[in-house]
Tab-separated table of C-alpha atoms and ligand atoms in Angstrom:
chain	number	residue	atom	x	y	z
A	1	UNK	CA	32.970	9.180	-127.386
A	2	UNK	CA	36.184	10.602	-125.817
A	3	UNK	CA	36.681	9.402	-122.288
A	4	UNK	CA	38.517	12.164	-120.562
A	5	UNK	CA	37.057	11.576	-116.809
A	6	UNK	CA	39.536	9.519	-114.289
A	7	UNK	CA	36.553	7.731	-112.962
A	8	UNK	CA	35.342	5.896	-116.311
A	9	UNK	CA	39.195	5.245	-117.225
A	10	UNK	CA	39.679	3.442	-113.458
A	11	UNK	CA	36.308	1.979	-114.272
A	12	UNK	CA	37.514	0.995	-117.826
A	13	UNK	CA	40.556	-0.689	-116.507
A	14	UNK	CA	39.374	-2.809	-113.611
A	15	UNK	CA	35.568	-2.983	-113.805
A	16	UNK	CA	34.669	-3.164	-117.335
A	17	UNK	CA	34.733	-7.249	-119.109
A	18	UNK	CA	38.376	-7.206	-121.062
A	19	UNK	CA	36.072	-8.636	-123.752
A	20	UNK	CA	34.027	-5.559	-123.893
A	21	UNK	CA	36.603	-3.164	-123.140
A	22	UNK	CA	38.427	-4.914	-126.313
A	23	UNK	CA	35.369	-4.669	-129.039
A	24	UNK	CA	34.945	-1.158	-128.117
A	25	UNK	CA	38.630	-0.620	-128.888
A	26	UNK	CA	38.752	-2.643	-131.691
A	27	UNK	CA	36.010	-0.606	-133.100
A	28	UNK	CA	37.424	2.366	-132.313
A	29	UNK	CA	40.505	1.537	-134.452
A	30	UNK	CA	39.015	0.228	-137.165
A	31	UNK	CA	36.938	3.860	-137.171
A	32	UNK	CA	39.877	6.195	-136.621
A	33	UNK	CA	43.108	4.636	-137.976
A	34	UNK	CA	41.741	1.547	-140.659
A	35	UNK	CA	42.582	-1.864	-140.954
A	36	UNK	CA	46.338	-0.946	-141.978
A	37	UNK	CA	49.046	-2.019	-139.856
A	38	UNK	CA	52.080	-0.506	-140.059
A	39	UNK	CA	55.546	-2.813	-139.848
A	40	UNK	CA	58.792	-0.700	-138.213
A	41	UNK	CA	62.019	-2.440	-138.838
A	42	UNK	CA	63.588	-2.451	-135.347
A	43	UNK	CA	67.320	-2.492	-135.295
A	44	UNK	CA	68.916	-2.926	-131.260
A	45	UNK	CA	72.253	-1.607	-132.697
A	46	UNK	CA	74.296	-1.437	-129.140
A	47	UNK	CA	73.302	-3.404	-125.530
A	48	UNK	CA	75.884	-1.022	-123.528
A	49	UNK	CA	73.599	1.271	-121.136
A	50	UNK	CA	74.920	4.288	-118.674
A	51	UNK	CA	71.607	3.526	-116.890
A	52	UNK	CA	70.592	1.142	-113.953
A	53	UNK	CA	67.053	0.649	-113.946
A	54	UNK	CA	65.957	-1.739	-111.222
A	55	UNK	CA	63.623	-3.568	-113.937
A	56	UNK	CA	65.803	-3.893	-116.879
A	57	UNK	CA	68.295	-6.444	-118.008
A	58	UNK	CA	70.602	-4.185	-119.636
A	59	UNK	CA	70.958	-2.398	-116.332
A	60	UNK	CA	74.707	-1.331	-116.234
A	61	UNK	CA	75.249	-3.670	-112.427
A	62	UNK	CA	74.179	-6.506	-114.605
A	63	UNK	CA	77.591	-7.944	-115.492
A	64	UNK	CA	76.529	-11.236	-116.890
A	65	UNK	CA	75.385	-9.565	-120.268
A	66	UNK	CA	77.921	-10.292	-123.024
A	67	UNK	CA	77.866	-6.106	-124.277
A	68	UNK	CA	77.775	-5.392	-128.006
A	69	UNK	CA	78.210	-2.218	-130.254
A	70	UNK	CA	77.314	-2.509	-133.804
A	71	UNK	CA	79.692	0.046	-136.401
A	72	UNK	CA	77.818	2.168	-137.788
A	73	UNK	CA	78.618	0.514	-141.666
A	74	UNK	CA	76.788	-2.614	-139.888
A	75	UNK	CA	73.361	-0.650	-138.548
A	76	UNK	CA	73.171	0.940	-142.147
A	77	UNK	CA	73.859	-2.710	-143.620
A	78	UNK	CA	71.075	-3.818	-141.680
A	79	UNK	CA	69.238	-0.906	-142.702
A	80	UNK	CA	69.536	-1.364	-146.118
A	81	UNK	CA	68.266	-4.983	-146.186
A	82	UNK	CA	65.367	-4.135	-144.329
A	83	UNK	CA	64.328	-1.458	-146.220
A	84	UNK	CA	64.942	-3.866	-149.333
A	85	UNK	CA	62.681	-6.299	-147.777
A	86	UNK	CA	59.687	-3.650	-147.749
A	87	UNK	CA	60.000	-1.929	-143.944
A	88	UNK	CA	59.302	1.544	-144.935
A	89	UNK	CA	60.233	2.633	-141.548
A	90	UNK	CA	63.109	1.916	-139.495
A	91	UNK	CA	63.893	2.128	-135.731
A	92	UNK	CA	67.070	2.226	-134.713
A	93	UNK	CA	67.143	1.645	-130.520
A	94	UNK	CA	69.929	1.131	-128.014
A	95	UNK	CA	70.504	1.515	-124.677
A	96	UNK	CA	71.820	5.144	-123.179
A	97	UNK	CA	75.121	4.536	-124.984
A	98	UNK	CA	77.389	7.744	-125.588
A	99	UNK	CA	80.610	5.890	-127.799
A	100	UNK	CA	77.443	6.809	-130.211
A	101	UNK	CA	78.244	10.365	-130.780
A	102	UNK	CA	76.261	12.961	-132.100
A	103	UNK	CA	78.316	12.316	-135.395
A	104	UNK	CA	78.385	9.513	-135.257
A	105	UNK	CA	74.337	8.766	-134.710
A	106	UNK	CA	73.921	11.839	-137.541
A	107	UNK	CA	75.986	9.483	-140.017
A	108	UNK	CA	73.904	6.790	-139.506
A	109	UNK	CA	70.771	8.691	-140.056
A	110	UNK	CA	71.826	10.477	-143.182
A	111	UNK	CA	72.906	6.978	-144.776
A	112	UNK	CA	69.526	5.669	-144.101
A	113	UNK	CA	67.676	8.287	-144.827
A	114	UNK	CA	69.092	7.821	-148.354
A	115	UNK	CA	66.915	4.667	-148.152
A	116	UNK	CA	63.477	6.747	-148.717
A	117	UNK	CA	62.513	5.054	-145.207
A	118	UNK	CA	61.337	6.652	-142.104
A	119	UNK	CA	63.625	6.799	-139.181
A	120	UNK	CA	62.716	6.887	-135.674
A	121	UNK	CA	65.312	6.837	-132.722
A	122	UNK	CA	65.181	5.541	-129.549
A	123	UNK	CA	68.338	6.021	-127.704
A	124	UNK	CA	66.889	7.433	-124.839
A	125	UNK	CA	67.951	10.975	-122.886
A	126	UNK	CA	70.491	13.256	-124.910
A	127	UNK	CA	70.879	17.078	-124.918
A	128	UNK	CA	68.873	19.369	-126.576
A	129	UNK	CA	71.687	20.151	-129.117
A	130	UNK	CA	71.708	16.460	-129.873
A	131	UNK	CA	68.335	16.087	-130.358
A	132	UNK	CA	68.510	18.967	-132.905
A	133	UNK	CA	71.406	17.653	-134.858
A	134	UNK	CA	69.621	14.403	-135.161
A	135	UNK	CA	66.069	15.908	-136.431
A	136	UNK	CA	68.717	17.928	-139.114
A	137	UNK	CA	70.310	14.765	-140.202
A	138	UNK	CA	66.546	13.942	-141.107
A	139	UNK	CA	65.333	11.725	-138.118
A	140	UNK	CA	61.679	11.520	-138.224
A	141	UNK	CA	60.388	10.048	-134.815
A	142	UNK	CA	61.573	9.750	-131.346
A	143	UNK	CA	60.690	7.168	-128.698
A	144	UNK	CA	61.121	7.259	-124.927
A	145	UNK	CA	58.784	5.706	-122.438
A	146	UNK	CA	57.976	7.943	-119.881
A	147	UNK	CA	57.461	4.365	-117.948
A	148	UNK	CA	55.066	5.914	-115.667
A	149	UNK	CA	53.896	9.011	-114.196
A	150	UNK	CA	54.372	8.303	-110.137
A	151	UNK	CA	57.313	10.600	-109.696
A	152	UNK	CA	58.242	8.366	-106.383
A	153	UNK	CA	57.940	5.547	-108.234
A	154	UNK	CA	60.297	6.546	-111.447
A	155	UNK	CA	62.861	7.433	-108.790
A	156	UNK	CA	62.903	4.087	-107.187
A	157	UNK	CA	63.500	2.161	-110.195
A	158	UNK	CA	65.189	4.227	-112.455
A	159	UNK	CA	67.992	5.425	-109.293
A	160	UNK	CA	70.216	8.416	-110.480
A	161	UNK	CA	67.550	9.463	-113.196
A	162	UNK	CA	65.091	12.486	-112.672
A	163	UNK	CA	61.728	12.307	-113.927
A	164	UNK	CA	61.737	15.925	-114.662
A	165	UNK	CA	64.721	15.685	-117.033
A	166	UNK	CA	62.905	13.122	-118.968
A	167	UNK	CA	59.772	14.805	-119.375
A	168	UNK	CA	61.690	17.885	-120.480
A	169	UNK	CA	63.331	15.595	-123.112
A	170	UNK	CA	60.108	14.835	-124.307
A	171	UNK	CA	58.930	18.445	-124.553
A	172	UNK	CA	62.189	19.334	-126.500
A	173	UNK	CA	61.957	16.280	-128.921
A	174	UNK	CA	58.439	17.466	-129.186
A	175	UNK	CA	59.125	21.058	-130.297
A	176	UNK	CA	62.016	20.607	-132.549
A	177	UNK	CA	59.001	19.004	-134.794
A	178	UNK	CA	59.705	14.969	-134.620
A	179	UNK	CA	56.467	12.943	-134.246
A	180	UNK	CA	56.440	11.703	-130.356
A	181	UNK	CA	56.325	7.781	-129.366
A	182	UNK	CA	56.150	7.003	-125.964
A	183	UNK	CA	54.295	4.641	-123.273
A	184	UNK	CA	54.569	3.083	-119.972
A	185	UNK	CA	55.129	-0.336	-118.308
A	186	UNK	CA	52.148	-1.956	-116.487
A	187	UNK	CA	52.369	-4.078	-113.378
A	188	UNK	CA	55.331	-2.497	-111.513
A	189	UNK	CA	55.455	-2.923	-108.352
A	190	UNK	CA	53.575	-0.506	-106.156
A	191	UNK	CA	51.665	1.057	-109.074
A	192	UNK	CA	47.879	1.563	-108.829
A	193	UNK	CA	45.266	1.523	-111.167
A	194	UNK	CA	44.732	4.816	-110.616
A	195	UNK	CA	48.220	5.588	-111.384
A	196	UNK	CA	47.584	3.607	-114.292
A	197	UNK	CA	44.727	6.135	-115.268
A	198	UNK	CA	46.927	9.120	-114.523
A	199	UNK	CA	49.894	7.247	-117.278
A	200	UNK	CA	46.908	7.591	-119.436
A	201	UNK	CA	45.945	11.191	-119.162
A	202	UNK	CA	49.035	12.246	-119.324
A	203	UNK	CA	49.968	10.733	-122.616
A	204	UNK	CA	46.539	12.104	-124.196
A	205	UNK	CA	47.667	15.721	-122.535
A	206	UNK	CA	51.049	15.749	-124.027
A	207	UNK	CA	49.865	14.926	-127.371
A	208	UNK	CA	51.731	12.290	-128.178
A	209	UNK	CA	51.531	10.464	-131.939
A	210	UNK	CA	52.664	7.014	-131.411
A	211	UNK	CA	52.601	5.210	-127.484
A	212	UNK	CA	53.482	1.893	-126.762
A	213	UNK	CA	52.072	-0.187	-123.205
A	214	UNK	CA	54.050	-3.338	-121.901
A	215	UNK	CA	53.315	-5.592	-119.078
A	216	UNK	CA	56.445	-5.058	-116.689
A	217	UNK	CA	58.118	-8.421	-116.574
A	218	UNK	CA	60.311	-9.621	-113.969
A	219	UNK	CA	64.278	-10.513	-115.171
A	220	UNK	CA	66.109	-12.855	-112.569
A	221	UNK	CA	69.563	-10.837	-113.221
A	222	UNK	CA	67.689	-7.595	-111.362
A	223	UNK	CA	66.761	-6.183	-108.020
A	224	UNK	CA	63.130	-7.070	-109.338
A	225	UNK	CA	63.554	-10.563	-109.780
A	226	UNK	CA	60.747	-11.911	-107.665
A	227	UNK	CA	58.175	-9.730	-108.405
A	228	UNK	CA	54.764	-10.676	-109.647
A	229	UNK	CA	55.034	-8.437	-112.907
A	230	UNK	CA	52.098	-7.222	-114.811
A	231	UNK	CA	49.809	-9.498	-116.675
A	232	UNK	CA	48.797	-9.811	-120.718
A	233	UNK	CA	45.165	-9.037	-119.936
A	234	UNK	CA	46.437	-5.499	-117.645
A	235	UNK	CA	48.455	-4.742	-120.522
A	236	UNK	CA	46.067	-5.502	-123.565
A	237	UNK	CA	43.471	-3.567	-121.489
A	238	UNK	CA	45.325	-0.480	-120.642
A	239	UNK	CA	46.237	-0.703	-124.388
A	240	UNK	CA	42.374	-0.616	-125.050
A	241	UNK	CA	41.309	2.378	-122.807
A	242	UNK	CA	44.215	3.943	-124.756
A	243	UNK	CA	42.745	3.445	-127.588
A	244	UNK	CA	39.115	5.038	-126.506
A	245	UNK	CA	41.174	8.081	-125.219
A	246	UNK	CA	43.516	8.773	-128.286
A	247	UNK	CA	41.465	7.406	-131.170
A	248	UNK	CA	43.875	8.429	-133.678
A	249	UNK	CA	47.163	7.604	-132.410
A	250	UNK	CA	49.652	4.710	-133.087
A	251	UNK	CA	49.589	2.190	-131.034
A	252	UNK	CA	52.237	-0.800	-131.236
A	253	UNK	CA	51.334	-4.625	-130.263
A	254	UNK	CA	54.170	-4.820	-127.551
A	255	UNK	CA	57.484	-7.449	-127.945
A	256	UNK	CA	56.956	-7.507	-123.989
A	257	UNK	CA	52.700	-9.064	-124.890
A	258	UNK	CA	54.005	-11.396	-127.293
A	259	UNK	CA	56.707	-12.654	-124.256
A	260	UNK	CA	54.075	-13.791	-121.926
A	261	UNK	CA	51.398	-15.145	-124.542
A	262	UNK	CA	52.641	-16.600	-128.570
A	263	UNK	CA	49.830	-14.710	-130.026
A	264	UNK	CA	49.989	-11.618	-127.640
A	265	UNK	CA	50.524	-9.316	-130.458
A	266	UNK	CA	47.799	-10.493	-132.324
A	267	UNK	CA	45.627	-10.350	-129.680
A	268	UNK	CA	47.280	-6.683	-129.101
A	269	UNK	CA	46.015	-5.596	-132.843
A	270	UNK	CA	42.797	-7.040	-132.277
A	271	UNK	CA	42.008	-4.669	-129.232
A	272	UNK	CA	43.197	-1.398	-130.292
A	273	UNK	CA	46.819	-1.705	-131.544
A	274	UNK	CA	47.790	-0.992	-135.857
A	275	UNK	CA	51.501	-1.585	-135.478
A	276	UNK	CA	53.880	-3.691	-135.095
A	277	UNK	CA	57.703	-4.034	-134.591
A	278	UNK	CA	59.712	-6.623	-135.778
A	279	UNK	CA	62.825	-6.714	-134.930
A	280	UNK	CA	65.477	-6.945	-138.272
A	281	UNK	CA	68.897	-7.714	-136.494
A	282	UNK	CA	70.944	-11.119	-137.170
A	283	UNK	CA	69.431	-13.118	-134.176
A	284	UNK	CA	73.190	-13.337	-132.491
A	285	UNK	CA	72.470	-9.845	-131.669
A	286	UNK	CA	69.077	-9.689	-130.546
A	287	UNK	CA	69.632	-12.903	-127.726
A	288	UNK	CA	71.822	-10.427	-126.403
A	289	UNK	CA	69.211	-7.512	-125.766
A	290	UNK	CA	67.498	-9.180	-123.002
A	291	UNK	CA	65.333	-6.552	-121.406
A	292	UNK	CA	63.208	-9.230	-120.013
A	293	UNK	CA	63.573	-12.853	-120.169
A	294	UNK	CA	61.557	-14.492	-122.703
A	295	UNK	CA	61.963	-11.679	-125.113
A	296	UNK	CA	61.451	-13.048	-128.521
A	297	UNK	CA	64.504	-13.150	-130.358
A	298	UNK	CA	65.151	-12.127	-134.186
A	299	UNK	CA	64.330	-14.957	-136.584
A	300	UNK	CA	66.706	-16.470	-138.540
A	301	UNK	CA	66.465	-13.804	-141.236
A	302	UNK	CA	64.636	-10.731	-141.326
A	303	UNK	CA	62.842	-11.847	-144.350
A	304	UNK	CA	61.160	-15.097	-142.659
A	305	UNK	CA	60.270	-13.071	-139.753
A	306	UNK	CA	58.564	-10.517	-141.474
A	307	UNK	CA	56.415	-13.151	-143.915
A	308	UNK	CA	55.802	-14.933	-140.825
A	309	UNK	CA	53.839	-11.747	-139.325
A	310	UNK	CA	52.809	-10.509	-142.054
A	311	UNK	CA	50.830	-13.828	-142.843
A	312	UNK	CA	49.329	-13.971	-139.239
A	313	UNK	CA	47.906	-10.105	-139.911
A	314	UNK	CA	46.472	-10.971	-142.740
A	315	UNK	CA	44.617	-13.977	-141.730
A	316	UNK	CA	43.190	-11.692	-139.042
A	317	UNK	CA	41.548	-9.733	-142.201
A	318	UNK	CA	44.159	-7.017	-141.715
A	319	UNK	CA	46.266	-5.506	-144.411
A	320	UNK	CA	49.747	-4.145	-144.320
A	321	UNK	CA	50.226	-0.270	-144.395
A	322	UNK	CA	51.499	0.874	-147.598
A	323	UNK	CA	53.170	4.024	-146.465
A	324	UNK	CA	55.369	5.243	-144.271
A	325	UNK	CA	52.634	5.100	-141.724
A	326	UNK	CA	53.121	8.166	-139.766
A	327	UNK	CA	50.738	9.715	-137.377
A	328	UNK	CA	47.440	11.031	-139.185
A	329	UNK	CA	45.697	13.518	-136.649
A	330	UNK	CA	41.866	13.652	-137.100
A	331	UNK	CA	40.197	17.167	-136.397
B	401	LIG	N1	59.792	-5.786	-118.589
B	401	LIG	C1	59.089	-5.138	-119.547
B	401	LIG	N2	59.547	-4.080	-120.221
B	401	LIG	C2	60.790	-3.643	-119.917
B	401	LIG	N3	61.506	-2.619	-120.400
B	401	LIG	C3	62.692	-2.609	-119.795
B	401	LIG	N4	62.767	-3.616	-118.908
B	401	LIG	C4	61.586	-4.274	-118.954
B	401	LIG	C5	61.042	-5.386	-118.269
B	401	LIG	N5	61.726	-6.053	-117.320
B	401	LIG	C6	60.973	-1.656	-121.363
B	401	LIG	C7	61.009	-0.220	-120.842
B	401	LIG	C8	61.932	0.474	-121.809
B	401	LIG	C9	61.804	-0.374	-123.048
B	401	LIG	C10	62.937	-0.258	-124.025
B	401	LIG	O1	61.745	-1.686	-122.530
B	401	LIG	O2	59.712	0.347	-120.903
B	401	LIG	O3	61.574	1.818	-122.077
């Protein structure tokens, strides 16, 4: 069963019992992808962003975040004990920073690829060129929401960004041979379930590997403050019908699910999701990338936080992926 009709997938995401919608998802996982789940080593290596989406804390006009920029000998520090810890993959995310040049982001790359780790990127829009020297240093992955598909909408909250240029990103990152994350926020305001459905078509018809759903969630420091934001069970179902649609994809439990519920990312891998992102930074850093409030910051040490997931996965009769856990596509 691959749903592919707009109708069902509207139907899926507002009519259907989350329970049910859930199961069928669960199932679908289990059949298509295993009981593995795969841990990425996130690493938020700068806060400073060019960008000023309405939704996001790290919006440039937001002057009461305390900005940070790791060196590069610190993200490959970081790097290193992660990868020493067992992450097999490691994703190293900032905000639309340019002090990281392509040399300097190339460095980085080549010093942890020397780790025998995976290394996805997600540092947003760069030029094609970029994109190329990065994929020749030896990154692996790229991730960029596409946040949704409502071109009116994009332009609203993401002001001096085109939607076009992003979606051409994507295409590029895609043909230069990387494997493709992306995803969308749920619960902005003015989306529709049908534009919800259209998010979802879209990401089965680019083909993407990996895509990642979070319930939009209202930070006080933004234009968006006093919105209503988008609930766990609109996210964990979107997830779901994701799921049905792309059976063999990856499919993160969300930071953002685990903000508005303590077991939202267990609930996440129980209705479709098989990975999971911890984040490996000192937690100094990671109370400073506040995209929305509530964000769960780092533990203490990487190690504790990692042995603290990994135990809640495995009493959920789940085991954790023993490769680098990339995208297998099914005929
Ligand atoms: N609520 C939920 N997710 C958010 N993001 C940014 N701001 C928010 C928010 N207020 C998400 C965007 C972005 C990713 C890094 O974080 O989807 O792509």
């Amino acid at each position: 069963m691959t749903i592919t009709d707009k109708d069902q997938i509207i139907r899926l995401l507002a009519e259907t019992p989350a329970e049910d919608v859930y199961r069928m998802a669960d199932e679908v996982r289990h059949n298509n992808v295993g009981d593995e789940v795969h841990l990425r080593g996130l690493i938020e290596f700068s806060n400073v962003c060019r960008n000023d989406c309405l939704y996001c804390g790290l919006r440039r006009s937001n002057l009461a975040v305390k900005r940070y920029r790791m060196s590069e000998d610190e993200v490959i520090a970081i790097a290193r004990r992660a990868a020493d810890i067992g992450f097999m993959t490691i994703v190293l995310q900032s905000g639309e920073d340019l002090y990281y040049t392509r040399e300097r982001m190339c460095k980085i790359i080549k010093e942890i690829k020397r780790l025998n780790v995976a290394v996805t990127l997600s540092i947003g829009e760069r030029t094609a060129d970029d994109y190329r020297a990065f994929r020749d240093a030896g990154a692996d992955r790229y991730l960029m929401r596409i946040e949704t598909t409502d071109r009116d909408l994009y332009h609203r909250l993401d002001p001096g960004m085109s939607w076009q240029k992003r979606y051409d990103c994507l295409m590029t990152i895609k043909d230069l041979g990387y494997e493709l994350g992306s995803g969308i926020m749920v619960g902005l305001p003015g989306q529709t379930t049908e534009s919800i459905a259209d998010d979802l078509l879209f990401l089965s018809h680019i083909g993407i590997d990996m895509a990642g759903i979070g319930p939009f969630i209202p930070h006080p420091a933004t234009p968006l403050a006093n919105e209503a934001g988008g609930t766990l069970e609109l996210a964990l179902r979107t997830m779901a019908v994701m799921r049905l649609m792309m059976p063999d994809i990856n499919i993160p439990a969300t930071t953002a699910m685990e903000s508005l519920h303590p077991e939202g990312r267990i609930m996440a891998l129980q209705a479709g999701a098989n990975v999971v992102m911890p984040n490996v930074n000192d937690a100094d850093y990671s109370r400073l990338y506040e995209l929305y409030p509530g964000k769960q910051a780092a533990h203490r040490s990487p190690a504790i936080g990692r042995s603290s997931i990994v135990a809640k996965i495995e009493a959920i009769g789940r085991t954790i992926g023993t490769g680098q856990g990339g995208h297998k596509k099914k005929a």
